[in-house]
Every structure is written in C-alpha cells, then in structure tokens.
C-alpha cells in the first residue's frame, strides 16, 4: 500500500505543480468542477421539489381522511354509538399525528430546498467570478503572446535590417576595393 500511496502523492504533487505553472488550466478545471456542482445541485433541487409535491399530496390525502373520520365520529355520537365514537376518535387522533409528522417532513423538505437554492446561487456567483478571472487570464495570455510575437518580429526585422546594413557595408567595401584595384592598375600601366 505504501508504494501506491507514494505514487498517488507524487502524481497529485505533479498535477498541482503543473496547474500552478499553467494557471489558465487550473481556472478551467475549477470552472468544470463548478459546472458539475451546479448540475448536481439542480438535480437535488428538482428531486426535493418532487418529494415536496408528493408530501403535499400525502398531507392532502391525510387531511381528507381526517375529515372523513371526524364526520364519522360526529355521526356515531349523534346515533349514541359510544363504542364507535371511541374507535373513530382514536383513528382520527392517529391520522392527526400522522398528518403532523407529514407536515413536519414537508417543512424539512422546504428548508432543504431553500438551502439548496442558496447553495446554487453561491455556486453560480463563484462560477461567474472564476469565468471573469479566466477571461482576464486569457486576455493577459493573449497580450503576452502578442508582445512576444512583436518582440520576435522586431528581433527578426533588426536582424534582417542588420544583414541589409551588412550588405550595404559589403557593397561599399567591394566598390572601394574595386576602385582601389583600378587605381593600382592605372598606376602599374602608367609605369
């Protein structure tokens, strides 16, 4: 296991070093991570909202059931059927407890939805910040590349103008040497 841990640590360190040396890639990786978190949070919110809808439906069904048993309790009281009144009242009370539990569960779901929506808002805000930094880094990189190209072109143009200066100098020397040789020949012929 030690070898795998060492290898894993080594690879993580190399990746961190690579990302530090290439900050634009680190920003892209962070953006991808934020996109995934946003997607997961949206799925969670949709799932919680579905659960909330089911919970509301269950509460409504329970409320209708409570109402039905309340009417039955009243009917049994009116008919003087105490044996049914007691059993129906117990059923109504059990349904009320169940309804309260379902209500509490729904309130918990609403709270989780609110928390998830707040998290989503923070993720989206963070993603916008990182996108702005990535755009800024891209602009800086583009300017640096443009500057480097300009410097390279300037160097090449200096080199080529230097070589053209050398060519001019070469030409001057050839003319002078040719002129000198002609004068030397004239002197030699004049002797």
CSV table of C-alpha atoms in Angstrom, one decimal:
chain,number,residue,atom,x,y,z
A,1,UNK,CA,0.0,0.0,0.0
A,2,UNK,CA,2.9,2.4,0.8
A,3,UNK,CA,4.1,2.3,-2.9
A,4,UNK,CA,0.6,3.2,-4.2
A,5,UNK,CA,0.2,6.0,-1.6
A,6,UNK,CA,3.6,7.4,-2.6
A,7,UNK,CA,2.8,7.2,-6.3
A,8,UNK,CA,-0.6,8.8,-5.7
A,9,UNK,CA,1.0,11.6,-3.7
A,10,UNK,CA,3.7,12.1,-6.3
A,11,UNK,CA,1.1,12.3,-9.1
A,12,UNK,CA,-1.0,14.8,-7.1
A,13,UNK,CA,2.0,16.9,-6.4
A,14,UNK,CA,3.0,16.9,-10.1
A,15,UNK,CA,-0.6,17.8,-11.1
A,16,UNK,CA,-0.6,20.7,-8.6
A,17,UNK,CA,2.7,21.9,-9.8
A,18,UNK,CA,1.5,21.6,-13.5
A,19,UNK,CA,-1.6,23.6,-12.6
A,20,UNK,CA,0.4,26.3,-10.7
A,21,UNK,CA,2.6,26.6,-13.8
A,22,UNK,CA,-0.5,26.8,-16.1
A,23,UNK,CA,-3.0,28.9,-14.1
A,24,UNK,CA,-5.4,29.1,-17.0
A,25,UNK,CA,-5.8,25.3,-16.9
A,26,UNK,CA,-6.4,25.5,-13.2
A,27,UNK,CA,-9.2,28.0,-13.8
A,28,UNK,CA,-10.7,25.7,-16.5
A,29,UNK,CA,-10.6,22.8,-14.1
A,30,UNK,CA,-12.2,24.9,-11.4
A,31,UNK,CA,-14.9,26.0,-13.9
A,32,UNK,CA,-15.6,22.4,-14.8
A,33,UNK,CA,-15.9,21.5,-11.1
A,34,UNK,CA,-18.3,24.3,-10.5
A,35,UNK,CA,-20.4,23.3,-13.5
A,36,UNK,CA,-20.6,19.8,-12.1
A,37,UNK,CA,-21.6,21.1,-8.7
A,38,UNK,CA,-24.2,23.4,-10.3
A,39,UNK,CA,-25.6,20.4,-12.2
A,40,UNK,CA,-25.7,18.2,-9.1
A,41,UNK,CA,-27.4,21.0,-7.1
A,42,UNK,CA,-30.0,21.5,-9.8
A,43,UNK,CA,-30.8,17.8,-9.8
A,44,UNK,CA,-31.0,17.8,-6.0
A,45,UNK,CA,-33.4,20.8,-6.0
A,46,UNK,CA,-35.6,19.0,-8.7
A,47,UNK,CA,-35.6,15.8,-6.6
A,48,UNK,CA,-36.5,17.7,-3.4
A,49,UNK,CA,-39.3,19.6,-5.2
A,50,UNK,CA,-40.7,16.3,-6.4
A,51,UNK,CA,-40.6,14.9,-2.8
A,52,UNK,CA,-42.3,18.1,-1.6
A,53,UNK,CA,-45.1,17.7,-4.1
A,54,UNK,CA,-45.6,14.1,-3.0
A,55,UNK,CA,-45.5,15.2,0.6
A,56,UNK,CA,-48.2,17.8,-0.1
A,57,UNK,CA,-50.3,15.2,-1.9
A,58,UNK,CA,-49.9,12.9,1.1
A,59,UNK,CA,-50.9,15.7,3.5
A,60,UNK,CA,-54.0,16.5,1.5
A,61,UNK,CA,-55.0,12.8,1.4
A,62,UNK,CA,-54.4,12.6,5.2
A,63,UNK,CA,-56.5,15.8,5.7
A,64,UNK,CA,-59.4,14.3,3.7
A,65,UNK,CA,-59.1,11.1,5.7
A,66,UNK,CA,-59.2,13.1,9.0
A,67,UNK,CA,-62.2,15.0,7.8
A,68,UNK,CA,-64.0,11.7,6.9
A,69,UNK,CA,-63.3,10.2,10.3
A,70,UNK,CA,-64.3,13.4,12.0
A,71,UNK,CA,-67.7,13.2,10.3
A,72,UNK,CA,-68.0,9.5,11.4
A,73,UNK,CA,-67.2,10.4,15.0
A,74,UNK,CA,-70.0,13.0,14.9
A,75,UNK,CA,-72.4,10.5,13.3
A,76,UNK,CA,-71.6,7.9,15.9
A,77,UNK,CA,-72.1,10.5,18.7
A,78,UNK,CA,-75.5,11.5,17.2
A,79,UNK,CA,-76.5,7.9,17.0
A,80,UNK,CA,-75.4,7.2,20.6
A,81,UNK,CA,-72.9,4.6,19.5
A,82,UNK,CA,-70.2,5.2,22.1
A,83,UNK,CA,-68.3,2.0,21.0
A,84,UNK,CA,-67.9,3.5,17.5
A,85,UNK,CA,-67.2,7.0,18.9
A,86,UNK,CA,-64.2,5.8,20.9
A,87,UNK,CA,-62.7,3.8,18.0
A,88,UNK,CA,-63.4,6.6,15.4
A,89,UNK,CA,-61.9,9.2,17.7
A,90,UNK,CA,-58.7,7.1,18.1
A,91,UNK,CA,-58.5,6.7,14.4
A,92,UNK,CA,-59.0,10.5,13.9
A,93,UNK,CA,-56.3,11.2,16.5
A,94,UNK,CA,-53.8,8.7,14.8
A,95,UNK,CA,-54.4,10.4,11.5
A,96,UNK,CA,-53.9,13.9,13.1
A,97,UNK,CA,-50.5,12.7,14.4
A,98,UNK,CA,-49.6,11.2,11.0
A,99,UNK,CA,-50.6,14.5,9.4
A,100,UNK,CA,-48.4,16.5,11.8
A,101,UNK,CA,-45.5,14.2,11.0
A,102,UNK,CA,-46.0,14.6,7.3
A,103,UNK,CA,-46.3,18.4,7.8
A,104,UNK,CA,-43.0,18.4,9.7
A,105,UNK,CA,-41.4,16.3,6.9
A,106,UNK,CA,-42.7,18.7,4.3
A,107,UNK,CA,-41.3,21.7,6.2
A,108,UNK,CA,-37.9,19.9,6.4
A,109,UNK,CA,-38.0,19.4,2.6
A,110,UNK,CA,-38.9,23.1,2.1
A,111,UNK,CA,-35.9,24.1,4.3
A,112,UNK,CA,-33.6,21.8,2.3
A,113,UNK,CA,-34.9,23.3,-1.0
A,114,UNK,CA,-34.1,26.8,0.3
A,115,UNK,CA,-30.6,25.7,1.4
A,116,UNK,CA,-30.0,24.1,-1.9
A,117,UNK,CA,-31.2,27.1,-3.8
A,118,UNK,CA,-28.9,29.3,-1.7
A,119,UNK,CA,-26.0,26.9,-2.5
A,120,UNK,CA,-26.9,27.1,-6.2
A,121,UNK,CA,-26.8,30.9,-6.0
A,122,UNK,CA,-23.4,30.8,-4.4
A,123,UNK,CA,-22.1,28.3,-6.9
A,124,UNK,CA,-23.4,30.4,-9.8
A,125,UNK,CA,-21.8,33.5,-8.3
A,126,UNK,CA,-18.5,31.7,-7.8
A,127,UNK,CA,-18.6,30.4,-11.4
A,128,UNK,CA,-19.2,33.9,-12.7
A,129,UNK,CA,-16.2,35.1,-10.7
A,130,UNK,CA,-14.0,32.3,-12.0
A,131,UNK,CA,-15.2,32.9,-15.5
A,132,UNK,CA,-14.2,36.6,-15.2
A,133,UNK,CA,-10.8,35.6,-13.9
A,134,UNK,CA,-10.4,33.1,-16.7
A,135,UNK,CA,-11.3,35.7,-19.3
A,136,UNK,CA,-8.9,38.1,-17.6
A,137,UNK,CA,-6.2,35.4,-17.7
A,138,UNK,CA,-7.0,34.7,-21.4
A,139,UNK,CA,-6.6,38.4,-22.2
A,140,UNK,CA,-3.3,38.6,-20.3
A,141,UNK,CA,-2.1,35.5,-22.1
A,142,UNK,CA,-3.1,36.9,-25.5
A,143,UNK,CA,-1.4,40.2,-24.7
A,144,UNK,CA,1.8,38.3,-23.6
A,145,UNK,CA,1.7,36.2,-26.8
A,146,UNK,CA,1.2,39.3,-28.9
A,147,UNK,CA,4.0,41.1,-27.2
A,148,UNK,CA,6.2,38.1,-27.7
A,149,UNK,CA,5.4,38.0,-31.4
A,150,UNK,CA,6.1,41.7,-31.7
A,151,UNK,CA,9.4,41.3,-29.9
A,152,UNK,CA,10.3,38.3,-32.1
A,153,UNK,CA,9.3,40.2,-35.2
A,154,UNK,CA,11.3,43.2,-34.0
A,155,UNK,CA,14.3,40.9,-33.5
A,156,UNK,CA,13.9,39.4,-37.0
A,157,UNK,CA,13.5,42.8,-38.6
A,158,UNK,CA,16.6,44.1,-36.7
A,159,UNK,CA,18.5,41.0,-37.8
A,160,UNK,CA,17.3,41.5,-41.4
A,161,UNK,CA,18.0,45.2,-41.3
A,162,UNK,CA,21.4,44.5,-39.7
A,163,UNK,CA,22.0,42.0,-42.5
A,164,UNK,CA,20.9,44.6,-45.0
A,165,UNK,CA,23.3,47.0,-43.3
A,166,UNK,CA,26.0,44.4,-43.6
A,167,UNK,CA,25.0,44.0,-47.2
A,168,UNK,CA,25.4,47.8,-47.7
A,169,UNK,CA,28.7,47.7,-46.0
A,170,UNK,CA,29.8,44.8,-48.1
A,171,UNK,CA,28.8,46.7,-51.2
A,172,UNK,CA,30.8,49.8,-50.1
A,173,UNK,CA,33.8,47.7,-49.5
A,174,UNK,CA,33.6,46.0,-52.9
A,175,UNK,CA,33.3,49.3,-54.6
A,176,UNK,CA,36.2,50.7,-52.6
A,177,UNK,CA,38.3,47.6,-53.2
A,178,UNK,CA,37.4,47.6,-57.0
A,179,UNK,CA,38.2,51.3,-57.2
A,180,UNK,CA,41.4,50.7,-55.4
A,181,UNK,CA,42.3,47.9,-57.7
A,182,UNK,CA,41.5,50.1,-60.8
A,183,UNK,CA,43.7,52.8,-59.5
A,184,UNK,CA,46.5,50.3,-58.8
A,185,UNK,CA,46.2,49.0,-62.3
A,186,UNK,CA,46.3,52.6,-63.7
A,187,UNK,CA,49.5,53.2,-61.7
A,188,UNK,CA,51.0,50.0,-62.9
A,189,UNK,CA,50.2,50.8,-66.5
A,190,UNK,CA,51.5,54.3,-66.1
A,191,UNK,CA,54.9,52.9,-65.1
